[in-house]
Amino acid sequence: MQEVINFLIGNPDVLEKLKNGTVSLLGVSFDEVKVIIDVLSGDSSIIKAGYWNS
Amino acid sequence: MHKLIEDSLLHDQIKEKIREFISYKEAFRYTFGELTITHFRIFGGKGDYIYRLAACVELLVLCGDIIDDLQDQDNTTAPWYNEPRAIVLNIAIGLLSLCNKSIVDLSFTGENRYELINTFQEYCLHSINGQHEDILNDFSTEEDYIRMARLKSGALTSIACLIGSLCAPISNYNLTLVKKYSEQIGVIAQINNDLQDLLTPTEKNDLLHLSMTLPIMYLMKKHNEASEEVIAILKKKNVNIQNQLPQIIQMIERTGAVEYTKVVQKIHKIEAFSYIDQLDVNEDSKNLIKSYII
């Protein structure tokens, strides 16, 4: 997953194609692709769990 | 919690210190205790003893916080930070023993009584094992890290969810699902905690000790120039890293480490939601459990 994120950050044109469905990521599930697109498209939400301090 | 402490056999000075520690924790939400009560009610549990059980879970979490801070020595705002370490360690051991005794003494006589006690003790051991792996700080892969988080943090959220569930007439089908998603809740919360620690320039920042969290593991792989620059600064000798944290954090935002961590976190969230959606309970109950993840 690290390599996928690094590649897409360095190649925004491929990210656009991924969003348009004209390219796909081998070995990455449909749900994972959706999450990657959400996060790299600026979904900056961090879960507000606040469970502990460790 | 105060009642559990008052009724215990602990030394008066220990009771006084624990009361002080509980007061400090009152500023935070009692999420673990809430999870216990929520699961008890969702699966049809009845009885006031659940509040004692929820208090016991919160005391266990307090114990975990104290021990973690003793090991890391980085939480300067906690009241136990300025106490002698020997005293704090003894209080933590007292709390752990008190929680164990409180579970055994619980006035719950249902058919899951043995499994309740066993689950509490077994998951406590899992959490201790996870803490041990975290202290060793010897991770090189995402899988290693997630295994540690499952043990350390997942076990604590599992205790909260499972013991509330076990006091209710829960089906084996639902119990299996609770085991699965409760662990994920802990993993998600731990990743969240790591992200917040990374992006906050305080003495708790994991960059200061290169503690192996997901974003730091990403940086260490030096996938790009920005990551290489960050690691070069962190590994420089005789440099006060804490003073440079704001600039380093800005640099990290160009590396992809934050995005990578958020992707992993959200994948675990999807997994947790898929288990919750399979529960044999109404939609309101499913949404209530999900609210502890969103």
CSV table of C-alpha atoms in Angstrom, one decimal:
chain,number,residue,atom,x,y,z
A,1,MET,CA,0.0,0.0,0.0
A,2,GLN,CA,2.9,2.4,0.7
A,3,GLU,CA,4.2,2.0,-2.9
A,4,VAL,CA,0.7,2.6,-4.3
A,5,ILE,CA,0.2,5.8,-2.3
A,6,ASN,CA,3.7,7.1,-3.1
A,7,PHE,CA,3.2,6.4,-6.8
A,8,LEU,CA,-0.2,8.1,-7.0
A,9,ILE,CA,1.1,11.2,-5.1
A,10,GLY,CA,3.9,11.5,-7.5
A,11,ASN,CA,1.7,10.9,-10.5
A,12,PRO,CA,-1.5,12.9,-10.2
A,13,ASP,CA,-2.5,12.2,-13.8
A,14,VAL,CA,-2.7,8.5,-12.9
A,15,LEU,CA,-4.9,9.4,-9.9
A,16,GLU,CA,-7.2,11.3,-12.2
A,17,LYS,CA,-7.4,8.2,-14.5
A,18,LEU,CA,-8.1,6.1,-11.5
A,19,LYS,CA,-11.0,8.4,-10.6
A,20,ASN,CA,-12.4,8.2,-14.1
A,21,GLY,CA,-12.1,4.4,-14.2
A,22,THR,CA,-9.7,4.4,-17.2
A,23,VAL,CA,-6.9,2.7,-15.2
A,24,SER,CA,-7.1,0.1,-12.4
A,25,LEU,CA,-4.7,-1.0,-9.6
A,26,LEU,CA,-3.7,-4.6,-9.7
A,27,GLY,CA,-4.1,-6.4,-6.4
A,28,VAL,CA,-6.1,-3.6,-4.8
A,29,SER,CA,-9.8,-4.3,-4.0
A,30,PHE,CA,-12.7,-2.1,-5.1
A,31,ASP,CA,-13.2,-0.8,-1.5
A,32,GLU,CA,-9.5,-0.1,-1.1
A,33,VAL,CA,-9.4,1.9,-4.4
A,34,LYS,CA,-12.4,3.9,-3.2
A,35,VAL,CA,-10.6,4.7,0.1
A,36,ILE,CA,-7.4,5.7,-1.7
A,37,ILE,CA,-9.3,8.1,-4.0
A,38,ASP,CA,-11.2,9.6,-1.1
A,39,VAL,CA,-8.1,10.2,0.9
A,40,LEU,CA,-5.9,11.5,-2.0
A,41,SER,CA,-8.8,13.7,-3.1
A,42,GLY,CA,-8.5,15.6,0.2
A,43,ASP,CA,-10.7,13.8,2.6
A,44,SER,CA,-8.8,15.0,5.6
A,45,SER,CA,-11.1,13.7,8.3
A,46,ILE,CA,-9.4,12.0,11.2
A,47,ILE,CA,-11.6,9.7,13.3
A,48,LYS,CA,-12.3,11.5,16.6
A,49,ALA,CA,-12.0,8.4,18.8
A,50,GLY,CA,-9.9,9.9,21.6
A,51,TYR,CA,-9.8,6.5,23.4
A,52,TRP,CA,-6.4,6.8,25.1
A,53,ASN,CA,-3.2,8.7,25.2
A,54,SER,CA,-0.7,6.0,24.6
B,1,MET,CA,-15.4,4.0,40.1
B,2,HIS,CA,-15.3,5.8,43.4
B,3,LYS,CA,-17.5,3.2,45.0
B,4,LEU,CA,-15.3,0.3,43.7
B,5,ILE,CA,-12.3,2.1,45.2
B,6,GLU,CA,-14.0,2.8,48.5
B,7,ASP,CA,-15.2,-0.8,48.9
B,8,SER,CA,-11.8,-2.2,48.2
B,9,LEU,CA,-9.1,-3.5,50.5
B,10,LEU,CA,-6.6,-0.9,49.2
B,11,HIS,CA,-4.5,1.2,51.6
B,12,ASP,CA,-6.1,4.6,52.4
B,13,GLN,CA,-3.3,6.5,50.7
B,14,ILE,CA,-3.6,4.4,47.6
B,15,LYS,CA,-7.3,5.1,47.6
B,16,GLU,CA,-6.6,8.9,47.9
B,17,LYS,CA,-4.2,8.8,45.0
B,18,ILE,CA,-6.6,6.8,42.8
B,19,ARG,CA,-9.4,9.3,43.5
B,20,GLU,CA,-7.0,12.1,42.3
B,21,PHE,CA,-6.2,10.1,39.2
B,22,ILE,CA,-9.9,9.5,38.5
B,23,SER,CA,-10.6,13.2,38.8
B,24,TYR,CA,-8.0,13.9,36.1
B,25,LYS,CA,-9.6,11.3,33.8
B,26,GLU,CA,-13.1,12.9,34.4
B,27,ALA,CA,-12.1,15.6,31.8
B,28,PHE,CA,-12.1,12.8,29.1
B,29,ARG,CA,-15.0,10.8,27.8
B,30,TYR,CA,-15.6,7.4,29.4
B,31,THR,CA,-15.7,5.7,26.0
B,32,PHE,CA,-14.8,2.2,27.2
B,33,GLY,CA,-17.4,2.1,30.0
B,34,GLU,CA,-20.0,3.4,27.5
B,35,LEU,CA,-19.1,0.6,25.1
B,36,THR,CA,-19.7,-1.9,27.9
B,37,ILE,CA,-23.1,-0.5,28.8
B,38,THR,CA,-24.1,0.0,25.1
B,39,HIS,CA,-23.4,-3.6,24.3
B,40,PHE,CA,-25.2,-4.9,27.4
B,41,ARG,CA,-28.3,-3.0,26.4
B,42,ILE,CA,-28.2,-3.7,22.7
B,43,PHE,CA,-28.1,-7.4,23.4
B,44,GLY,CA,-30.9,-7.3,25.9
B,45,GLY,CA,-29.1,-7.2,29.2
B,46,LYS,CA,-30.9,-6.0,32.4
B,47,GLY,CA,-29.6,-5.1,35.8
B,48,ASP,CA,-27.8,-2.3,37.6
B,49,TYR,CA,-24.6,-4.4,38.1
B,50,ILE,CA,-23.6,-3.3,34.6
B,51,TYR,CA,-22.5,0.1,36.0
B,52,ARG,CA,-20.1,-1.6,38.3
B,53,LEU,CA,-18.8,-3.6,35.4
B,54,ALA,CA,-18.4,-0.4,33.3
B,55,ALA,CA,-16.5,1.2,36.2
B,56,CYS,CA,-14.2,-1.8,36.4
B,57,VAL,CA,-13.5,-1.4,32.6
B,58,GLU,CA,-12.7,2.3,33.1
B,59,LEU,CA,-10.4,1.5,36.0
B,60,LEU,CA,-8.6,-1.0,33.9
B,61,VAL,CA,-8.1,1.6,31.2
B,62,LEU,CA,-6.8,4.0,33.8
B,63,CYS,CA,-4.4,1.4,34.9
B,64,GLY,CA,-3.2,0.9,31.3
B,65,ASP,CA,-2.7,4.7,30.9
B,66,ILE,CA,-0.6,4.9,34.0
B,67,ILE,CA,1.6,1.9,33.1
B,68,ASP,CA,2.0,3.3,29.5
B,69,ASP,CA,3.1,6.7,30.9
B,70,LEU,CA,5.5,5.1,33.3
B,71,GLN,CA,7.1,3.3,30.4
B,72,ASP,CA,7.2,6.3,28.0
B,73,GLN,CA,7.7,9.1,30.6
B,74,ASP,CA,6.1,11.5,28.2
B,75,ASN,CA,2.8,12.6,29.6
B,76,THR,CA,3.8,15.6,31.7
B,77,THR,CA,0.2,16.7,32.3
B,78,ALA,CA,-1.0,13.5,34.1
B,79,PRO,CA,-1.0,13.7,37.9
B,80,TRP,CA,1.0,10.5,38.2
B,81,TYR,CA,3.9,12.1,36.3
B,82,ASN,CA,5.2,13.9,39.3
B,83,GLU,CA,4.7,11.1,41.8
B,84,PRO,CA,7.5,8.7,42.8
B,85,ARG,CA,7.7,5.9,40.2
B,86,ALA,CA,7.7,3.2,42.8
B,87,ILE,CA,4.4,4.5,44.3
B,88,VAL,CA,2.8,4.9,40.9
B,89,LEU,CA,3.8,1.3,39.9
B,90,ASN,CA,2.3,0.0,43.1
B,91,ILE,CA,-0.9,1.8,42.5
B,92,ALA,CA,-1.1,0.4,38.9
B,93,ILE,CA,-0.6,-3.1,40.3
B,94,GLY,CA,-3.3,-2.4,42.9
B,95,LEU,CA,-5.7,-1.2,40.2
B,96,LEU,CA,-5.1,-4.3,38.0
B,97,SER,CA,-5.7,-6.6,41.0
B,98,LEU,CA,-8.8,-4.7,42.0
B,99,CYS,CA,-10.3,-4.9,38.5
B,100,ASN,CA,-9.7,-8.7,38.4
B,101,LYS,CA,-11.3,-9.1,41.9
B,102,SER,CA,-14.3,-6.9,40.9
B,103,ILE,CA,-15.0,-9.1,37.9
B,104,VAL,CA,-14.8,-12.3,40.0
B,105,ASP,CA,-17.0,-10.7,42.7
B,106,LEU,CA,-19.6,-9.4,40.2
B,107,SER,CA,-23.2,-10.2,41.2
B,108,PHE,CA,-23.9,-11.8,37.8
B,109,THR,CA,-24.9,-15.4,37.8
B,110,GLY,CA,-25.8,-15.9,34.2
B,111,GLU,CA,-24.6,-18.9,32.1
B,112,ASN,CA,-21.7,-16.8,30.7
B,113,ARG,CA,-20.2,-16.1,34.1
B,114,TYR,CA,-17.2,-18.3,33.5
B,115,GLU,CA,-16.6,-17.0,30.0
B,116,LEU,CA,-16.9,-13.4,31.3
B,117,ILE,CA,-14.1,-13.9,33.8
B,118,ASN,CA,-12.0,-15.8,31.3
B,119,THR,CA,-12.5,-13.2,28.6
B,120,PHE,CA,-11.5,-10.4,30.9
B,121,GLN,CA,-8.3,-12.2,32.0
B,122,GLU,CA,-7.4,-13.5,28.6
B,123,TYR,CA,-7.7,-10.1,26.8
B,124,CYS,CA,-5.8,-8.4,29.6
B,125,LEU,CA,-2.9,-10.7,28.8
B,126,HIS,CA,-3.3,-10.0,25.1
B,127,SER,CA,-3.1,-6.3,25.8
B,128,ILE,CA,0.1,-6.8,28.0
B,129,ASN,CA,1.6,-8.8,25.1
B,130,GLY,CA,0.8,-6.0,22.7
B,131,GLN,CA,2.3,-3.4,25.0
B,132,HIS,CA,5.5,-5.6,25.2
B,133,GLU,CA,5.7,-5.6,21.4
B,134,ASP,CA,5.2,-1.9,21.3
B,135,ILE,CA,8.0,-1.3,23.8
B,136,LEU,CA,10.3,-3.5,21.7
B,137,ASN,CA,9.6,-1.1,18.8
B,138,ASP,CA,10.8,-3.8,16.3
B,139,PHE,CA,8.4,-3.5,13.4
B,140,SER,CA,9.3,-3.5,9.8
B,141,THR,CA,6.0,-4.2,8.1
B,142,GLU,CA,2.4,-2.9,8.2
B,143,GLU,CA,1.4,-6.4,9.3
B,144,ASP,CA,3.7,-6.4,12.3
B,145,TYR,CA,2.3,-3.1,13.4
B,146,ILE,CA,-1.3,-4.1,13.0
B,147,ARG,CA,-0.7,-7.3,14.9
B,148,MET,CA,0.7,-5.2,17.8
B,149,ALA,CA,-2.2,-2.7,17.6
B,150,ARG,CA,-4.7,-5.6,17.6
B,151,LEU,CA,-3.1,-7.0,20.8
B,152,LYS,CA,-2.4,-3.8,22.7
B,153,SER,CA,-5.4,-1.6,21.8
B,154,GLY,CA,-7.8,-4.1,20.2
B,155,ALA,CA,-7.8,-6.2,23.3
B,156,LEU,CA,-8.9,-3.3,25.5
B,157,THR,CA,-11.8,-2.4,23.2
B,158,SER,CA,-12.7,-6.0,23.0
B,159,ILE,CA,-12.8,-6.3,26.8
B,160,ALA,CA,-15.2,-3.3,26.9
B,161,CYS,CA,-17.5,-4.7,24.2
B,162,LEU,CA,-17.4,-8.4,25.1
B,163,ILE,CA,-17.9,-8.3,28.8
B,164,GLY,CA,-21.0,-6.1,28.3
B,165,SER,CA,-22.2,-8.5,25.7
B,166,LEU,CA,-21.5,-11.6,27.8
B,167,CYS,CA,-23.8,-10.3,30.6
B,168,ALA,CA,-26.6,-10.1,28.1
B,169,PRO,CA,-28.5,-13.0,26.4
B,170,ILE,CA,-26.3,-12.7,23.3
B,171,SER,CA,-26.3,-15.3,20.5
B,172,ASN,CA,-23.1,-17.0,19.5
B,173,TYR,CA,-23.6,-15.5,16.0
B,174,ASN,CA,-23.6,-12.0,17.4
B,175,LEU,CA,-20.8,-12.7,19.9
B,176,THR,CA,-18.5,-13.8,17.1
B,177,LEU,CA,-19.1,-10.5,15.2
B,178,VAL,CA,-18.6,-8.4,18.4
B,179,LYS,CA,-15.2,-10.1,18.8
B,180,LYS,CA,-14.2,-9.2,15.2
B,181,TYR,CA,-15.3,-5.5,15.1
B,182,SER,CA,-14.4,-4.7,18.7
B,183,GLU,CA,-10.8,-5.5,17.9
B,184,GLN,CA,-10.9,-3.2,14.8
B,185,ILE,CA,-12.2,-0.4,16.9
B,186,GLY,CA,-9.0,-0.6,19.0
B,187,VAL,CA,-6.8,-0.7,15.9
B,188,ILE,CA,-8.6,2.3,14.3
B,189,ALA,CA,-8.3,4.3,17.6
B,190,GLN,CA,-4.6,3.4,17.9
B,191,ILE,CA,-3.9,4.6,14.3
B,192,ASN,CA,-5.8,7.8,15.1
B,193,ASN,CA,-3.7,8.3,18.2
B,194,ASP,CA,-0.5,7.8,16.3
B,195,LEU,CA,-1.5,10.3,13.6
B,196,GLN,CA,-2.4,12.9,16.2
B,197,ASP,CA,0.9,12.4,18.0
B,198,LEU,CA,2.8,12.7,14.8
B,199,LEU,CA,1.1,16.0,13.8
B,200,THR,CA,1.3,17.7,17.2
B,201,PRO,CA,4.7,19.3,18.2
B,202,THR,CA,4.9,18.2,21.8
B,203,GLU,CA,7.1,16.0,23.9
B,204,LYS,CA,4.7,13.1,23.1
B,205,ASN,CA,5.6,13.2,19.4
B,206,ASP,CA,6.8,9.8,18.2
B,207,LEU,CA,9.4,11.4,15.9
B,208,LEU,CA,11.5,12.3,18.9
B,209,HIS,CA,12.2,8.6,19.6
B,210,LEU,CA,11.4,7.2,16.1
B,211,SER,CA,8.7,5.0,17.6
B,212,MET,CA,7.6,2.7,14.9
B,213,THR,CA,4.1,3.8,14.0
B,214,LEU,CA,2.5,3.5,10.5
B,215,PRO,CA,3.5,7.0,9.3
B,216,ILE,CA,7.0,6.7,10.6
B,217,MET,CA,7.4,3.3,9.0
B,218,TYR,CA,6.4,4.9,5.7
B,219,LEU,CA,9.0,7.7,6.2
B,220,MET,CA,11.7,5.2,7.1
B,221,LYS,CA,11.2,3.5,3.7
B,222,LYS,CA,12.3,6.8,2.0
B,223,HIS,CA,9.9,6.4,-0.9
B,224,ASN,CA,10.5,10.0,-2.0
B,225,GLU,CA,12.9,12.9,-1.6
B,226,ALA,CA,10.7,14.6,1.1
B,227,SER,CA,10.8,11.4,3.2
B,228,GLU,CA,14.6,11.2,2.8
B,229,GLU,CA,14.9,14.8,4.0
B,230,VAL,CA,12.8,14.2,7.0
B,231,ILE,CA,14.7,11.0,8.0
B,232,ALA,CA,18.1,12.8,7.5
B,233,ILE,CA,17.0,15.5,10.0
B,234,LEU,CA,15.7,13.0,12.5
B,235,LYS,CA,19.0,11.0,12.4
B,236,LYS,CA,21.3,14.0,12.7
B,237,LYS,CA,23.3,13.8,15.9
B,238,ASN,CA,23.4,16.7,18.5
B,239,VAL,CA,20.4,18.4,17.0
B,240,ASN,CA,17.4,19.5,19.1
B,241,ILE,CA,14.6,17.8,17.2
B,242,GLN,CA,11.8,19.1,19.4
B,243,ASN,CA,12.6,22.7,18.4
B,244,GLN,CA,12.3,21.8,14.8
B,245,LEU,CA,9.1,19.7,15.1
B,246,PRO,CA,6.8,22.4,13.4
B,247,GLN,CA,9.0,22.5,10.3
B,248,ILE,CA,9.4,18.7,10.2
B,249,ILE,CA,5.7,18.2,10.5
B,250,GLN,CA,5.2,20.6,7.5
B,251,MET,CA,7.7,18.5,5.5
B,252,ILE,CA,5.9,15.3,6.4
B,253,GLU,CA,2.8,16.6,4.8
B,254,ARG,CA,4.6,16.4,1.4
B,255,THR,CA,5.7,12.8,1.9
B,256,GLY,CA,2.4,10.8,1.6
B,257,ALA,CA,2.9,9.4,5.1
B,258,VAL,CA,-0.3,10.9,6.5
B,259,GLU,CA,-2.3,9.9,3.4
B,260,TYR,CA,-1.0,6.3,3.7
B,261,THR,CA,-1.9,6.1,7.3
B,262,LYS,CA,-5.4,7.4,6.7
B,263,VAL,CA,-5.9,4.9,3.9
B,264,VAL,CA,-5.0,2.0,6.2
B,265,GLN,CA,-7.2,3.4,9.0
B,266,LYS,CA,-10.2,3.7,6.7
B,267,ILE,CA,-9.7,0.2,5.3
B,268,HIS,CA,-10.0,-1.1,8.9
B,269,LYS,CA,-13.1,1.1,9.4
B,270,ILE,CA,-14.8,-0.5,6.3
B,271,GLU,CA,-14.0,-4.0,7.8
B,272,ALA,CA,-15.4,-3.0,11.2
B,273,PHE,CA,-18.6,-1.6,9.5
B,274,SER,CA,-19.0,-4.8,7.5
B,275,TYR,CA,-19.1,-6.9,10.7
B,276,ILE,CA,-21.5,-4.5,12.4
B,277,ASP,CA,-23.8,-4.6,9.4
B,278,GLN,CA,-24.0,-8.4,9.8
B,279,LEU,CA,-25.3,-8.2,13.4
B,280,ASP,CA,-28.7,-9.5,14.1
B,281,VAL,CA,-29.9,-6.3,15.7
B,282,ASN,CA,-32.0,-3.3,14.5
B,283,GLU,CA,-30.5,-0.5,12.5
B,284,ASP,CA,-30.5,2.0,15.4
B,285,SER,CA,-28.3,-0.3,17.4
B,286,LYS,CA,-25.9,-0.8,14.5
B,287,ASN,CA,-25.7,3.0,14.0
B,288,LEU,CA,-25.1,3.4,17.7
B,289,ILE,CA,-22.1,1.0,17.7
B,290,LYS,CA,-20.8,2.7,14.5
B,291,SER,CA,-20.9,6.1,16.2
B,292,TYR,CA,-17.9,4.9,18.3
B,293,ILE,CA,-15.9,4.6,15.2
B,294,ILE,CA,-16.9,7.6,13.1
